[in-house]
Amino acid sequence: MAAIATLGSHCALQVLKGAKDEGLKSILICEKKREKLYRRFGFIDELILVDSFLEILEQKCNSILEKNNAILIPHGTLIAQMNSEQIESLKVPVFGNKSILRWESDRKLKEKLMHEANLNVPKSISNPKEINKLVIAKRYGAAGGKGYFLTTSEADYNKKRDKLIAQGIIKGDNDLYLQEYHSGVLAYLQYFYSPLKEELEFFGVDKRHESDIEGLARIPSKQQMEIEDVPSFNVIANSPLVLRESLLDEVYSMGERFVEASKKLVSPGMNGPFCIEGVYDADAKFNAFEFSARIVAGTNMYMEGSPYSTLLYDVPMSMGRRIALEIKNAESSNQIDKIVT
Ligand code: AMP
């Protein structure tokens, strides 16, 4: 029987608890400095202690994973700490499609996939000279919103960019991606696509709390003007949302279009958990500015299931448990090849 392994951070607790709930062995690749934290949880069967997560690329770590017949569940920390080449070179079977993680990290590929899925993507701006309305400048890669800023003109953009360069956060223009800013209700749509059932499940929706942009709304505009630092969009926490039921049909079709587009552009497609991230405007139109091609940390609040997973399953079904269930189903029907790369 397969074991489930993941890196000790992000949503590891949810993933490994889910493995245990489905009766699978749970393995944590754990930085030594976090050992004390993770030993608190009885559902983690084995810890592989490392100094750095990059050791997962080494033979020693690999042979333990191999011996256990382990499947690695990728999450945000894997993407933040490894480049696409390193991820693609992993020997351990990776749940889902490891090639699509490159499309998550690369803003140009990301845009291509979102357009192929026919999502409403805010316009990107290729040259700071073209900034003539409210624009968000984002860093490349899984920066988690740190170092992002808003701007309305080239001169203001240059000032803020130079500040980030001085702080050593970015090197120059090439580290920033510019996109039209859309205001409204932010929503992060969590999905699971099963290649076994060939079916899309909508799993939940969350909202992110980002510092310090969220804190800005709590102070009067006069004091906002006095703040010297460039406010960032660093994700601190998530909270649950439920959508107007009339929006659900479009939520499913966006997810289905995304799955179809991925099958076309990144074989074998978007298998397993993913998230489409965006903002509902005043006409309840969804502007999708981002996707994550793997489990997102916003699923952590639904360890006991979400209002939407409850409609699909009679047992408390977290995303972590759903992953374990898919692995079990694939094993019992001899279709592991369909769910890992
Ligand atoms: P991202 O890395 O694209 O998920 O962006 C981080 C955060 O920046 C999001 O959670 C939003 O708060 C904000 N954001 C990014 N792009 C946009 C956009 N085009 N319009 C409005 N807010 C955005």
Coordinates of N, CA and C and ligand atoms in Angstrom, one line a residue, residues 107 122 136 138 145 148 179-182 186 188 208 210 233 277 279 289-290, ligand 1:
R107 N 4.8 33.5 -14.9 CA 3.7 34.4 -15.1 C 3.2 34.3 -16.6
P122 N -7.5 39.9 -15.7 CA -7.1 41.3 -15.8 C -6.0 41.5 -16.8
I136 N -1.5 46.6 -10.3 CA -0.7 46.0 -9.2 C 0.6 45.4 -9.8
K138 N 3.4 42.7 -9.2 CA 3.6 41.5 -8.5 C 5.0 40.9 -8.8
G145 N 2.7 37.3 -2.1 CA 2.2 38.7 -2.0 C 3.2 39.6 -1.4
Y148 N 4.6 43.1 -3.2 CA 3.6 43.5 -4.2 C 3.3 45.0 -3.9
Q179 N -0.2 44.2 -13.7 CA -1.6 43.7 -14.1 C -2.6 44.8 -13.6
E180 N -3.6 45.0 -14.4 CA -4.7 45.9 -14.0 C -5.3 45.5 -12.7
Y181 N -5.5 46.4 -11.8 CA -6.1 46.1 -10.5 C -7.6 46.1 -10.6
H182 N -8.3 45.0 -10.1 CA -9.8 45.0 -10.1 C -10.2 45.0 -8.6
L186 N -12.8 39.5 -3.0 CA -11.8 38.5 -3.4 C -12.3 37.1 -3.0
Y188 N -11.2 32.8 -3.4 CA -10.2 31.8 -3.9 C -10.9 30.5 -3.9
R208 N -8.4 35.6 1.7 CA -7.1 35.7 2.3 C -7.0 37.0 3.1
E210 N -4.4 39.8 4.0 CA -3.1 40.1 3.6 C -2.6 41.4 4.3
F233 N 1.3 42.7 0.2 CA 0.1 41.8 0.2 C 0.4 40.4 0.8
E277 N -8.1 32.0 -8.5 CA -8.1 33.0 -7.5 C -8.5 34.4 -8.2
V279 N -11.4 38.0 -8.2 CA -12.3 39.0 -7.5 C -13.6 39.2 -8.2
F289 N -7.2 36.4 -11.4 CA -5.9 37.0 -11.6 C -4.8 36.0 -11.4
E290 N -5.1 34.7 -11.0 CA -4.1 33.8 -10.5 C -4.7 32.4 -10.4
Ligands
AMP1 P1 -1.4 36.7 -6.3 O1 0.1 36.4 -6.0 O2 -1.6 36.9 -7.8 O3 -2.3 35.7 -5.7 O4 -1.7 38.1 -5.6 C1 -1.6 38.3 -4.2 C2 -2.7 39.2 -3.8 O5 -2.7 40.4 -4.5 C3 -4.1 38.7 -4.0 O6 -4.5 37.8 -3.0 C4 -4.9 39.9 -4.1 O7 -5.2 40.5 -2.8 C5 -4.0 40.9 -4.8 N1 -4.2 40.9 -6.3 C6 -3.4 40.3 -7.2 N2 -3.8 40.5 -8.5 C7 -4.9 41.4 -8.4 C8 -5.7 42.0 -9.3 N3 -5.5 41.9 -10.6 N4 -6.7 42.8 -8.9 C9 -6.9 42.9 -7.5 N5 -6.2 42.3 -6.6 C10 -5.2 41.6 -7.0

